[in-house]
mmCIF file of C-alpha atoms and ligand atoms in Angstrom:
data_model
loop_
_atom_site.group_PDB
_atom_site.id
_atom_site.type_symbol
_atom_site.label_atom_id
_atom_site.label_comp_id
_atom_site.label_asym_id
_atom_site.label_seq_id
_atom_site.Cartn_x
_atom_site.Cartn_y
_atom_site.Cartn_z
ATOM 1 C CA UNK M 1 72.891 -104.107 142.673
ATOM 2 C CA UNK M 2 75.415 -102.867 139.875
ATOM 3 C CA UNK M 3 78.254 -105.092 138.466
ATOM 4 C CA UNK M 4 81.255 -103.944 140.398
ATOM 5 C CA UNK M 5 79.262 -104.461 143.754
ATOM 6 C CA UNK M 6 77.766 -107.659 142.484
ATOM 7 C CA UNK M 7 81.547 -109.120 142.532
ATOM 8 C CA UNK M 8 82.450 -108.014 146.166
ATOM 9 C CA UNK M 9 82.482 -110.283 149.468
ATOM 10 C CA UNK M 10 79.306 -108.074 151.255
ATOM 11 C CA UNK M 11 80.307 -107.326 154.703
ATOM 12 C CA UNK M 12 77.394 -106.345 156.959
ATOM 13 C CA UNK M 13 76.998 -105.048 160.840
ATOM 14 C CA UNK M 14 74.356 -103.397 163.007
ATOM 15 C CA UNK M 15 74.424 -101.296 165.899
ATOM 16 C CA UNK M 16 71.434 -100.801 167.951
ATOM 17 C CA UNK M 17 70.417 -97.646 168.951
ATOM 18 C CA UNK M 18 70.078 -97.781 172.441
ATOM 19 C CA UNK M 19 72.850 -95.364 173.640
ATOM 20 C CA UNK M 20 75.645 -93.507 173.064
ATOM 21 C CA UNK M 21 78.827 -95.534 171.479
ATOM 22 C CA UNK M 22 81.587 -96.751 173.603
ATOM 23 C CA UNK M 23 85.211 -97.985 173.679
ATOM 24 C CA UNK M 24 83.894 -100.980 173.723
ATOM 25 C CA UNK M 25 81.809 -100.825 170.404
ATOM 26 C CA UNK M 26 84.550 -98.504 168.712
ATOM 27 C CA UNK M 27 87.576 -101.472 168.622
ATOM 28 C CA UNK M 28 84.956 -104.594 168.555
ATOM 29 C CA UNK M 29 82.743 -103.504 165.639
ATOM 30 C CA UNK M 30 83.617 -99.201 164.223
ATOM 31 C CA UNK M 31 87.043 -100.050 163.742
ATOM 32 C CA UNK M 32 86.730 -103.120 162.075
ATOM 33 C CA UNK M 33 84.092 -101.614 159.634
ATOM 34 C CA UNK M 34 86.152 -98.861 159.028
ATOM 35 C CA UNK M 35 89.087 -101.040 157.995
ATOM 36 C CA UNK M 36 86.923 -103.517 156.012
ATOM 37 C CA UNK M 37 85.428 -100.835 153.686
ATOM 38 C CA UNK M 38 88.103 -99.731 153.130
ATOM 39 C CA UNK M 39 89.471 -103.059 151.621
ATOM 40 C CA UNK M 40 88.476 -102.907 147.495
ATOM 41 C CA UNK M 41 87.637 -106.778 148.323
ATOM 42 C CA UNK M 42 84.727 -106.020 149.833
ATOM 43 C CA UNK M 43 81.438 -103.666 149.605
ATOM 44 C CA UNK M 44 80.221 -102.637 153.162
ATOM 45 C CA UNK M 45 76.641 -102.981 154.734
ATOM 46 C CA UNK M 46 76.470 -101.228 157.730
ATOM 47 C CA UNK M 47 72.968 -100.464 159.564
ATOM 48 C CA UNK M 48 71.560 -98.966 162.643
ATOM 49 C CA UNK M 49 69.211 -101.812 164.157
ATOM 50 C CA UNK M 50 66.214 -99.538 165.167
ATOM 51 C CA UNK M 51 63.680 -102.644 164.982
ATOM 52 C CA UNK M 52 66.235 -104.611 167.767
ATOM 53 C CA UNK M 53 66.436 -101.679 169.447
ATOM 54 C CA UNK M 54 63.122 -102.128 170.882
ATOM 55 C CA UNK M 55 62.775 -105.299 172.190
ATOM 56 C CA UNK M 56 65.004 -103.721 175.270
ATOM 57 C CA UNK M 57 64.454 -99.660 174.674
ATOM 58 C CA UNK M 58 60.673 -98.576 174.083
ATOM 59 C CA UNK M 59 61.262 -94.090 174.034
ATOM 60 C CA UNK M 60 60.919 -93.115 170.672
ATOM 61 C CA UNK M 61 62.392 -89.892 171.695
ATOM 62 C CA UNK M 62 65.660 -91.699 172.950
ATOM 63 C CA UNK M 63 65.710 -93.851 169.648
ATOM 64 C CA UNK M 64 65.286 -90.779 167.199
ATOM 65 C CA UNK M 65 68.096 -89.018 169.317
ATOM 66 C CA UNK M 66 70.373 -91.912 168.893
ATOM 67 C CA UNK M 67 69.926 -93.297 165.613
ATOM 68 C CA UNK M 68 71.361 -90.088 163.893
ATOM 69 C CA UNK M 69 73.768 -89.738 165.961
ATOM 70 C CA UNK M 70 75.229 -92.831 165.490
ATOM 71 C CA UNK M 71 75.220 -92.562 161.417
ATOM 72 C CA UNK M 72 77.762 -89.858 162.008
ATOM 73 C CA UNK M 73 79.962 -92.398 164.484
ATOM 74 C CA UNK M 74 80.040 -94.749 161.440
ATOM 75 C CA UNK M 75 81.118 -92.197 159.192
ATOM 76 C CA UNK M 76 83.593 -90.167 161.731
ATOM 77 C CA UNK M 77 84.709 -93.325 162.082
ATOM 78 C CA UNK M 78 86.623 -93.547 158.503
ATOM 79 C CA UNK M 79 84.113 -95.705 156.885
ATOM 80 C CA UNK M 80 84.556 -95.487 152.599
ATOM 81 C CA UNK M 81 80.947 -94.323 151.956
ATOM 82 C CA UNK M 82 82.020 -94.735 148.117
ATOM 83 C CA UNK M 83 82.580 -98.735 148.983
ATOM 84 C CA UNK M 84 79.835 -98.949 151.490
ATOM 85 C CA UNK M 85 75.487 -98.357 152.237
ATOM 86 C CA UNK M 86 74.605 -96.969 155.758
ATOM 87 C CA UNK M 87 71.242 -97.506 156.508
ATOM 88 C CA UNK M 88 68.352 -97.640 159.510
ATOM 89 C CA UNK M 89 67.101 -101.416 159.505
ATOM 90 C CA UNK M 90 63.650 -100.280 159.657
ATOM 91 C CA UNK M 91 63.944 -98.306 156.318
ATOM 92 C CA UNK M 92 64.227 -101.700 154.561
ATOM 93 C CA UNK M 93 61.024 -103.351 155.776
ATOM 94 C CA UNK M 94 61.245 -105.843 153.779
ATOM 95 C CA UNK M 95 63.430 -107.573 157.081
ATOM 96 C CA UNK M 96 60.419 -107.994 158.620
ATOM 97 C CA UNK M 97 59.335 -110.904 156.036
ATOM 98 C CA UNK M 98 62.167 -112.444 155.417
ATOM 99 C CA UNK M 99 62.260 -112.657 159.420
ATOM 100 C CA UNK M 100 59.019 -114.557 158.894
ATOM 101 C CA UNK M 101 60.103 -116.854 156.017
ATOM 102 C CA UNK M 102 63.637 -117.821 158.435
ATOM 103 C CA UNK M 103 61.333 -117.805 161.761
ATOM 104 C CA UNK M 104 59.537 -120.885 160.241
ATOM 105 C CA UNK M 105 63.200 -122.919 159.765
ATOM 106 C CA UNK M 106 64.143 -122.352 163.323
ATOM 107 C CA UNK M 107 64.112 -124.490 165.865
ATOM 108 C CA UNK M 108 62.805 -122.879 169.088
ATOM 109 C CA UNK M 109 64.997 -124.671 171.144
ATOM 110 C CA UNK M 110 67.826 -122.731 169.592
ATOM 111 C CA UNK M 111 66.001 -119.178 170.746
ATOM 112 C CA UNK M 112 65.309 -119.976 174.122
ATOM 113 C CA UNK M 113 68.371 -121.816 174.845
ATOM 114 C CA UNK M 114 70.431 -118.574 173.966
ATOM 115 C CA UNK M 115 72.256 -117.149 176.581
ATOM 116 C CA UNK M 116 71.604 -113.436 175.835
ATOM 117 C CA UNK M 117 67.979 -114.244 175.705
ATOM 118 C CA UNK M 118 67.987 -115.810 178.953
ATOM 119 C CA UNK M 119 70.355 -112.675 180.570
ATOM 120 C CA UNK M 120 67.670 -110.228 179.341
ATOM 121 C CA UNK M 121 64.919 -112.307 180.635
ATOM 122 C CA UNK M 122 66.212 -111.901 183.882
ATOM 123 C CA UNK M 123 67.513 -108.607 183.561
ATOM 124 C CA UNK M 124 63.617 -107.645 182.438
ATOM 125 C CA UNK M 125 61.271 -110.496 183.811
ATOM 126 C CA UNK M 126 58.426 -108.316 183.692
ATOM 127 C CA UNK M 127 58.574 -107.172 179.975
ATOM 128 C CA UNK M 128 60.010 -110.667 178.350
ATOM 129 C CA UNK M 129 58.426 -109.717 174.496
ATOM 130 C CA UNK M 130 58.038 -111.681 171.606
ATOM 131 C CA UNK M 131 60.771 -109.423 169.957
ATOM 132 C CA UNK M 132 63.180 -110.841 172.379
ATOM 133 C CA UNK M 133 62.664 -114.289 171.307
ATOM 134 C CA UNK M 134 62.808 -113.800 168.223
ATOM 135 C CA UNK M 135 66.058 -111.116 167.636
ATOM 136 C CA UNK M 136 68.479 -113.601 166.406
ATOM 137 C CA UNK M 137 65.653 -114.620 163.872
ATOM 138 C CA UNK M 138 65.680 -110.714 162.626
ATOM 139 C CA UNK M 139 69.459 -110.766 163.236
ATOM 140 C CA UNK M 140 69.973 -113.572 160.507
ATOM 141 C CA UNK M 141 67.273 -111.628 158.168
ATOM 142 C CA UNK M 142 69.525 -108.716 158.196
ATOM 143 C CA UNK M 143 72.625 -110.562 157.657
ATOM 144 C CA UNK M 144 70.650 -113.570 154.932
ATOM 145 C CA UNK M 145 68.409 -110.617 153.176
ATOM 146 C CA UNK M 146 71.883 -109.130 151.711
ATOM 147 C CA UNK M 147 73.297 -112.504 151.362
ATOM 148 C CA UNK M 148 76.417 -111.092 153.622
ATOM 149 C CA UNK M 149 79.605 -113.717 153.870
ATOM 150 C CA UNK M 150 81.610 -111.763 156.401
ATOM 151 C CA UNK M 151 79.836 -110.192 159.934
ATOM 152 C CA UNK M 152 82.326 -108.563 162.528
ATOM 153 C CA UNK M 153 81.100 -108.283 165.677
ATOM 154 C CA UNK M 154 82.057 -108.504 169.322
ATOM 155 C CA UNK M 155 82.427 -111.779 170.881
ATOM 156 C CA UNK M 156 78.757 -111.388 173.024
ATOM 157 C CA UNK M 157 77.485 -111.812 169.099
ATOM 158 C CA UNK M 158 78.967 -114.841 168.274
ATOM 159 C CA UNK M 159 76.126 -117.177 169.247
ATOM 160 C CA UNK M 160 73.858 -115.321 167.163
ATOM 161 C CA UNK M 161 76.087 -115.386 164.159
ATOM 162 C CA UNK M 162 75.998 -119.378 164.449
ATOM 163 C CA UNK M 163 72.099 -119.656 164.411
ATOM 164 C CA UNK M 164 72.192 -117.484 161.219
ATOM 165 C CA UNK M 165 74.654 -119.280 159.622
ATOM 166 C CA UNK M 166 72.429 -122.253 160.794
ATOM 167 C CA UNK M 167 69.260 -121.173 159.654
ATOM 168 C CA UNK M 168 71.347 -120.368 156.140
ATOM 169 C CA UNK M 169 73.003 -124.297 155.807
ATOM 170 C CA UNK M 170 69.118 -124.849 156.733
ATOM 171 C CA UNK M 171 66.993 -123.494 153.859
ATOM 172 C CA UNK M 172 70.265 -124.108 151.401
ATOM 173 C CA UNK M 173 69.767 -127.726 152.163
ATOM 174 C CA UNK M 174 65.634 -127.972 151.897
ATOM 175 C CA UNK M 175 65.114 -125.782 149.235
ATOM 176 C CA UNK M 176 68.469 -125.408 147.024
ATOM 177 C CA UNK M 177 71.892 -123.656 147.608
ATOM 178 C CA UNK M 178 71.181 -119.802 147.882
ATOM 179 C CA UNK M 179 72.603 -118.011 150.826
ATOM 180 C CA UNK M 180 76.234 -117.880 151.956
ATOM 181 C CA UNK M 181 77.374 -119.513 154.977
ATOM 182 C CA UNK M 182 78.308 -116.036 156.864
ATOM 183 C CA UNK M 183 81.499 -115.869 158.862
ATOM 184 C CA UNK M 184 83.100 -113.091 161.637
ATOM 185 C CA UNK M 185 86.158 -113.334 159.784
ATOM 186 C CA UNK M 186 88.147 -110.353 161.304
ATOM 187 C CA UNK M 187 90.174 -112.322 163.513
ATOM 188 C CA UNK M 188 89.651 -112.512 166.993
ATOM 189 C CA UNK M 189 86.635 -111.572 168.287
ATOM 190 C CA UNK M 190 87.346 -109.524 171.494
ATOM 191 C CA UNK M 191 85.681 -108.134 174.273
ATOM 192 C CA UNK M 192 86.780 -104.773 176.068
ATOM 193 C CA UNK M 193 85.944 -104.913 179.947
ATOM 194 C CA UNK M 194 84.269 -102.075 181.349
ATOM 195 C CA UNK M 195 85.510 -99.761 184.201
ATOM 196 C CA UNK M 196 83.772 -101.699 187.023
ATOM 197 C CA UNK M 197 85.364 -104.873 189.322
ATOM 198 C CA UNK M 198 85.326 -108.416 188.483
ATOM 199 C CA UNK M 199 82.334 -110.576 190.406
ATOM 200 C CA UNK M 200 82.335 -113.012 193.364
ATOM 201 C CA UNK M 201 83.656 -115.218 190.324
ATOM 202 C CA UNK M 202 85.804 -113.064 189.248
ATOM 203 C CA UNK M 203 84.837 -111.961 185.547
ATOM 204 C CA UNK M 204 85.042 -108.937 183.906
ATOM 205 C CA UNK M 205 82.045 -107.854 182.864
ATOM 206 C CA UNK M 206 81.788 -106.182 179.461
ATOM 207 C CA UNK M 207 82.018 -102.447 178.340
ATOM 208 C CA UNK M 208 78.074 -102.323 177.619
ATOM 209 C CA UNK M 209 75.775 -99.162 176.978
ATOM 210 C CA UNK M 210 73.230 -100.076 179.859
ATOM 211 C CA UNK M 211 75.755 -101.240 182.444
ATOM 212 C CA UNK M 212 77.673 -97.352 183.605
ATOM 213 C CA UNK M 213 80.967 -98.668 182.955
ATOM 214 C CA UNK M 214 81.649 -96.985 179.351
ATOM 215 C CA UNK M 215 83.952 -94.643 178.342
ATOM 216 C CA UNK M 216 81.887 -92.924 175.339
ATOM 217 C CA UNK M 217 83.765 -91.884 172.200
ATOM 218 C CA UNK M 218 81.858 -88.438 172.976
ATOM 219 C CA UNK M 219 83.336 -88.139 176.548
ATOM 220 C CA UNK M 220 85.302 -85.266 176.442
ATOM 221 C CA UNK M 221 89.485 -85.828 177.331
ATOM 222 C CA UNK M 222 88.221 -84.226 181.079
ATOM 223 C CA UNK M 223 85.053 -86.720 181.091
ATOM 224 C CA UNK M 224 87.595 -89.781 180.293
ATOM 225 C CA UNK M 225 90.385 -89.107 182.240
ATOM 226 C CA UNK M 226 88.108 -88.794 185.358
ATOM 227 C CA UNK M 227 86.380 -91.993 184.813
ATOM 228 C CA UNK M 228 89.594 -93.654 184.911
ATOM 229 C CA UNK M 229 91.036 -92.235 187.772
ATOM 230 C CA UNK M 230 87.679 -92.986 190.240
ATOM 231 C CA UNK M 231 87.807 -96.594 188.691
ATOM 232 C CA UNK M 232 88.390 -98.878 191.330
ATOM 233 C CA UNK M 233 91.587 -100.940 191.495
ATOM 234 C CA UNK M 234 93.419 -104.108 193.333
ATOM 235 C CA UNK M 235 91.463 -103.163 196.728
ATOM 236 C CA UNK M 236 94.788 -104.964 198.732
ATOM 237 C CA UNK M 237 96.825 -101.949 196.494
ATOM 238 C CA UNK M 238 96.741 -99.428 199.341
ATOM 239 C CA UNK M 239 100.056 -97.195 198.833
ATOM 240 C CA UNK M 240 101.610 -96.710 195.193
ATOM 241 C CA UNK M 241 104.525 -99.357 196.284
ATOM 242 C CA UNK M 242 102.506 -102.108 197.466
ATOM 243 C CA UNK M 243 102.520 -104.946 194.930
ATOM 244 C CA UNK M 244 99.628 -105.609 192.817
ATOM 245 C CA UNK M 245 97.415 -107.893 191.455
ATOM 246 C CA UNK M 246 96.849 -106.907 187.538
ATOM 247 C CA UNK M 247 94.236 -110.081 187.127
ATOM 248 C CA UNK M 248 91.576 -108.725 189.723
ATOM 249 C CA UNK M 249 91.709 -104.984 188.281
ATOM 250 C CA UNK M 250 90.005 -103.624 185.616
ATOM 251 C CA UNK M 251 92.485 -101.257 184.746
ATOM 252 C CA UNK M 252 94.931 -103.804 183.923
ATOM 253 C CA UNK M 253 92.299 -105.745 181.759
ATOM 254 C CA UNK M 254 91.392 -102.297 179.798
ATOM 255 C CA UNK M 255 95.209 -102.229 179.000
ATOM 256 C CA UNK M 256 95.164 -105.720 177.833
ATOM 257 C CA UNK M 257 92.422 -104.205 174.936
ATOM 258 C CA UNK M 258 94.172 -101.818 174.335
ATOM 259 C CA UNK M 259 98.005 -100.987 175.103
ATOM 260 C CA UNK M 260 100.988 -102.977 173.011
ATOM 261 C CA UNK M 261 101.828 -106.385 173.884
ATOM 262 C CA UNK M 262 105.392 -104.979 174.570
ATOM 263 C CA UNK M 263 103.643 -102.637 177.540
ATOM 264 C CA UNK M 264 101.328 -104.697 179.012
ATOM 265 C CA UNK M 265 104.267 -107.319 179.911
ATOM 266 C CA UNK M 266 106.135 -103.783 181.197
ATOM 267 C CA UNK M 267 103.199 -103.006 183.295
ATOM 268 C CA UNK M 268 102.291 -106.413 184.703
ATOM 269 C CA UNK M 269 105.964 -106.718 185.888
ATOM 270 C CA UNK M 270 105.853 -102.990 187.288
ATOM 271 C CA UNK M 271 102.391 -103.721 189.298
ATOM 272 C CA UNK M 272 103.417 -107.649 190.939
ATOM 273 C CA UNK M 273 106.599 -105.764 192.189
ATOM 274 C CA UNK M 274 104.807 -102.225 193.129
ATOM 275 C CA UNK M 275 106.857 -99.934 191.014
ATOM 276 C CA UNK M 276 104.290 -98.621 189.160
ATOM 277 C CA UNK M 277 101.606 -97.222 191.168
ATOM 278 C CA UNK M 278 97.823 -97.179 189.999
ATOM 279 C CA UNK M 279 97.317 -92.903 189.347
ATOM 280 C CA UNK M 280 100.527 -93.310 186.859
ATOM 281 C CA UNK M 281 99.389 -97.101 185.556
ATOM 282 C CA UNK M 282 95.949 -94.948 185.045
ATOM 283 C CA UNK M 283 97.572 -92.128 183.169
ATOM 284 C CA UNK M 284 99.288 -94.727 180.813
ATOM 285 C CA UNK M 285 95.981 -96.151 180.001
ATOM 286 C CA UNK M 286 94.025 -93.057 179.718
ATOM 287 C CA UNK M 287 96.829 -91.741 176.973
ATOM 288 C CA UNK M 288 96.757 -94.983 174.784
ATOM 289 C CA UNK M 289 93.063 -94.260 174.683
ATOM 290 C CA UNK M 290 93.253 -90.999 173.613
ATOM 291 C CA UNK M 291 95.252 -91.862 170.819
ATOM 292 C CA UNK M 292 93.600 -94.730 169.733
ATOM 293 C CA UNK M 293 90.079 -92.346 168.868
ATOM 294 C CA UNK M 294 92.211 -88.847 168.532
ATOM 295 C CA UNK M 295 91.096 -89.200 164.866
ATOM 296 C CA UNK M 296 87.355 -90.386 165.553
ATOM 297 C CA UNK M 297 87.202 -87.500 167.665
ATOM 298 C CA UNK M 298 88.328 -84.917 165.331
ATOM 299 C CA UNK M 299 86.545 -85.722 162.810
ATOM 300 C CA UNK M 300 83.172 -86.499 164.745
ATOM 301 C CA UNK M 301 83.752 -83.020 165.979
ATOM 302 C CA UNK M 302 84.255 -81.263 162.461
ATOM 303 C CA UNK M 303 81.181 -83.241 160.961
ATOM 304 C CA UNK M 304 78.836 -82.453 163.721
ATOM 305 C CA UNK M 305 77.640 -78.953 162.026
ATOM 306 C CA UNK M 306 76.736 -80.820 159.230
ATOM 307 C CA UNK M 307 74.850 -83.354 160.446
ATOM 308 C CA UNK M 308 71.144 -83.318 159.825
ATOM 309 C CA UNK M 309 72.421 -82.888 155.961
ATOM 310 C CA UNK M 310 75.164 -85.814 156.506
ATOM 311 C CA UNK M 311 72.898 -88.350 158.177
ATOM 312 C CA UNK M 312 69.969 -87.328 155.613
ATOM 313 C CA UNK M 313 71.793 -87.898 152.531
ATOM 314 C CA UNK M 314 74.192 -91.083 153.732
ATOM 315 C CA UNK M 315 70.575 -92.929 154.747
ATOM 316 C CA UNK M 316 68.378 -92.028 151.923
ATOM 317 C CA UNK M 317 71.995 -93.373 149.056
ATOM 318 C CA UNK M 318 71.971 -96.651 151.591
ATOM 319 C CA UNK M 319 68.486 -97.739 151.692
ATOM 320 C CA UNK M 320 68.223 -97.035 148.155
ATOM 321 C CA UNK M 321 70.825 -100.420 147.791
ATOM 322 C CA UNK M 322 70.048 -102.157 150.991
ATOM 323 C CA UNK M 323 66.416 -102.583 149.571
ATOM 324 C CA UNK M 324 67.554 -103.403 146.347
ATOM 325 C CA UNK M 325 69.331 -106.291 147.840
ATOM 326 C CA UNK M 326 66.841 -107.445 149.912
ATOM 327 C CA UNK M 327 64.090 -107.495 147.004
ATOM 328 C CA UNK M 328 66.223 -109.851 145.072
ATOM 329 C CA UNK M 329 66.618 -111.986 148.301
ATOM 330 C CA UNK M 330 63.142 -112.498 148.864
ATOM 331 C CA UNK M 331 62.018 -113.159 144.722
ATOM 332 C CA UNK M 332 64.345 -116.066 145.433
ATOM 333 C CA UNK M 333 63.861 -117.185 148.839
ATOM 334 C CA UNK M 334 59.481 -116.639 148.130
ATOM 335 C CA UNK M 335 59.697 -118.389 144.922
ATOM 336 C CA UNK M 336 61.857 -121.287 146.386
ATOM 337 C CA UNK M 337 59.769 -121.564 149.165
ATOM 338 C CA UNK M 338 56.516 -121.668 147.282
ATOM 339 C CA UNK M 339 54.953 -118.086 147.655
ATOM 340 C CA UNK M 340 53.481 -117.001 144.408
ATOM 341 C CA UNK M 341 52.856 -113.240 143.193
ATOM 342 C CA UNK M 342 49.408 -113.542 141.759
HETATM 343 P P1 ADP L 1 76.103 -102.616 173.691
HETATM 344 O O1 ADP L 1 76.496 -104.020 174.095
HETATM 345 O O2 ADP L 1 76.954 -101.589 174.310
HETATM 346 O O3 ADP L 1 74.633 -102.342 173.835
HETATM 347 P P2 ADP L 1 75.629 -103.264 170.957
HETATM 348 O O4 ADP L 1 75.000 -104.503 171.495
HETATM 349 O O5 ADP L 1 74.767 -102.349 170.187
HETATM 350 O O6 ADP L 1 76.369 -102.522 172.134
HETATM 351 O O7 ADP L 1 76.879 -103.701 170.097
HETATM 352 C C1 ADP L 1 77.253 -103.161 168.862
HETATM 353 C C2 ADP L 1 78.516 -103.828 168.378
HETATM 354 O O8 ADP L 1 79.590 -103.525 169.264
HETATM 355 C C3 ADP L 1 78.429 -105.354 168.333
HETATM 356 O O9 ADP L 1 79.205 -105.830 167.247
HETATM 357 C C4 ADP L 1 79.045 -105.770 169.618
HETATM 358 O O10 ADP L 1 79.594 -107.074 169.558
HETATM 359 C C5 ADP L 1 80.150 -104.731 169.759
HETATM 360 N N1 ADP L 1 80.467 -104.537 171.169
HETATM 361 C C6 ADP L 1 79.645 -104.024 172.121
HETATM 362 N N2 ADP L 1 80.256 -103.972 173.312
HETATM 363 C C7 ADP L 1 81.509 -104.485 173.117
HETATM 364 C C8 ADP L 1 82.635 -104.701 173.951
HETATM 365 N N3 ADP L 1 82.597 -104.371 175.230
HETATM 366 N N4 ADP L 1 83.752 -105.240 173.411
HETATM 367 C C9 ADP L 1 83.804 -105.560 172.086
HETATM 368 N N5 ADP L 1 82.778 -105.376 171.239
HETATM 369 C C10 ADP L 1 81.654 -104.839 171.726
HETATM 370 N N1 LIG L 2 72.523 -107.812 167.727
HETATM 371 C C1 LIG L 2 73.607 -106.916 167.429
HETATM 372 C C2 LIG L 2 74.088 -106.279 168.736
HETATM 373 O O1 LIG L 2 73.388 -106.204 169.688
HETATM 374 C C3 LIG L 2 73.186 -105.841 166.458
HETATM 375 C C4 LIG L 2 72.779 -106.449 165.163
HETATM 376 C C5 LIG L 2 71.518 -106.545 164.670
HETATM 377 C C6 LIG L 2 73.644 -107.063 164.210
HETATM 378 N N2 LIG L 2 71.511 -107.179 163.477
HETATM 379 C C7 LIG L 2 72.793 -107.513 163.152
HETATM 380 C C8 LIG L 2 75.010 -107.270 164.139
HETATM 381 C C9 LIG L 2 73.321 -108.180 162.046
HETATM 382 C C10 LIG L 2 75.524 -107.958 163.031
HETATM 383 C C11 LIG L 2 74.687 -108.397 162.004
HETATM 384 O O2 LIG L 2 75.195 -105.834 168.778
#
């Protein structure tokens, strides 16, 4: 690591490749990178987590299509590549042991009691792997092996940011101070709903790659705007003047995401009194997103040309200093745990 890096908070995020980004992923984690690399405080380690991928996706064609594809999200996306190393997790085996070394501090209590380990087990009973178990082990590896202090992520991540800061306040105290306690940092962590109605108990579930209710950042402006208009909304919201109920649709909590606090009030006002009928309330909403990624989409557009030369060169100059980092890690984190070199 040179000097001027060596003096930077390291701020570090994955993406897995198991689809095509979303709305969802774009203002809980893209965004935020963006605006973090671009902060001289900080250097920037942002990866695509091929190894987590499969523990839930097992095509190696579908993982080769979308691994490069999002490398070129992360850079359409405005991220400094001066201040910052994009890089596949598996090009930096070296995870893989310090996922060993941190597997033997945790408690396995903490890995089957987490709740994304018991959704997927349901959501998958017959293929509940090893890999499953253990991805919040690998998770803190990745975020330990660069010795990261800030992680933004989406709110569905925050359990697994505890249990690495965990495992880190762990070894620090049994074998000597090393690691930074790692923190989310940017604010609140939010969730954006996807276009699909709240359950029996009314939640929202989230935008998520495997669950059909995305609006991808490579929809086209057609694509969008018709998955907004067939999204369902207040089923008691027959004709465009009967009041609403913003709290049961998903339209409503998509503006809450995204819109100004100043408009949401407007709209919430407009719906309960049944001025403002859905198509327009949809309209509203399908603008706001359109501007939000009108510069993603331009420039994910102009760089697509280029991309087997982009996505070669930005992963070869990232894995060059993501390994670098990790090498150090694990001299330390060996040695103080009482591996030898012979
Ligand atoms: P997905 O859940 O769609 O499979 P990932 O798990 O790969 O996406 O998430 C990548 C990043 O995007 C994580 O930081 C995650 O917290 C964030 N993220 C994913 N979905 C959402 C969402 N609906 N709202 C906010 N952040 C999200
Ligand atoms: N588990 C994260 C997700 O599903 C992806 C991820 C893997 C990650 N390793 C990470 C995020 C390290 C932050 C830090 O979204």
């Amino acid at each position: 690591m040179n000097q001027e890096v060596a003096e930077k908070q390291i701020v570090l995020s994955g993406i897995r490749a198991t689809g095509q980004l979303h709305l969802g992923n774009y203002l809980g984690a893209l965004s935020r990178f963006a605006e973090m690399s671009r902060n001289p405080a900080y250097f920037g380690m942002f990866f695509v987590a091929d190894y987590h991928t499969l523990t839930t996706l097992q095509e190696a064609r579908l993982i080769k299509y979308h691994l490069p594809n999002i490398v070129l999200d992360y850079v359409a996306a405005g991220i400094d590549l001066s201040n910052t190393a994009i890089y596949a997790q598996s090009s930096v085996p070296q995870v893989t042991e310090l996922t060993w070394l941190l597997s033997c501090l945790t408690p396995v209590g903490e890995l089957t009691g987490q709740a994304s380990f018991k959704q997927k087990s349901k959501q998958q009973p017959d293929l509940i792997n090893a890999g499953l178990l253990i991805y919040p082990v690998l998770m803190a590896a990745d975020i330990l092996g660069v010795c990261a202090n800030f992680v933004p992520v989406g709110k569905d991540q925050q359990a697994h940011l505890e249990l690495a800061a965990l495992v880190a306040r762990k070894f620090n105290h049994q074998f000597g101070e090393y690691f930074p306690i790692p923190d989310a940092l940017t604010g609140e962590m939010i969730t954006v709903p996807g276009l699909s109605v709240p359950d029996t108990e009314g939640r929202f579930s989230k935008m998520g790659k495997s669950d059909k209710n995305t609006i991808n950042l490579s929809d086209t402006p057609d694509e969008q705007s018709a998955k907004i208009r067939a999204c369902p909304t207040d089923p008691q919201k027959v004709r465009k003047n009967d009041p609403g109920r913003p709290e049961v649709c998903p339209i409503f909590q998509l503006h809450k995401a995204i819109t100004s606090a100043e408009d949401i009030q407007e709209i919430q006002t407009a719906c309960l009194s049944g001025q403002l009928g859905c198509l327009e309330c949809k309209a509203r909403l399908n603008d706001h997103i359109s501007t939000t990624i009108a510069n993603f989409r331009a420039r994910r557009q102009g760089l697509e040309p280029y991309k087997a030369q982009i996505v070669g060169d930005t992963l070869a100059a990232g894995k060059s200093v993501a390994a670098g980092m990790f090498r150090t890690t694990l001299e330390v984190v060996r040695d103080k745990m009482g591996l030898v070199r012979y």
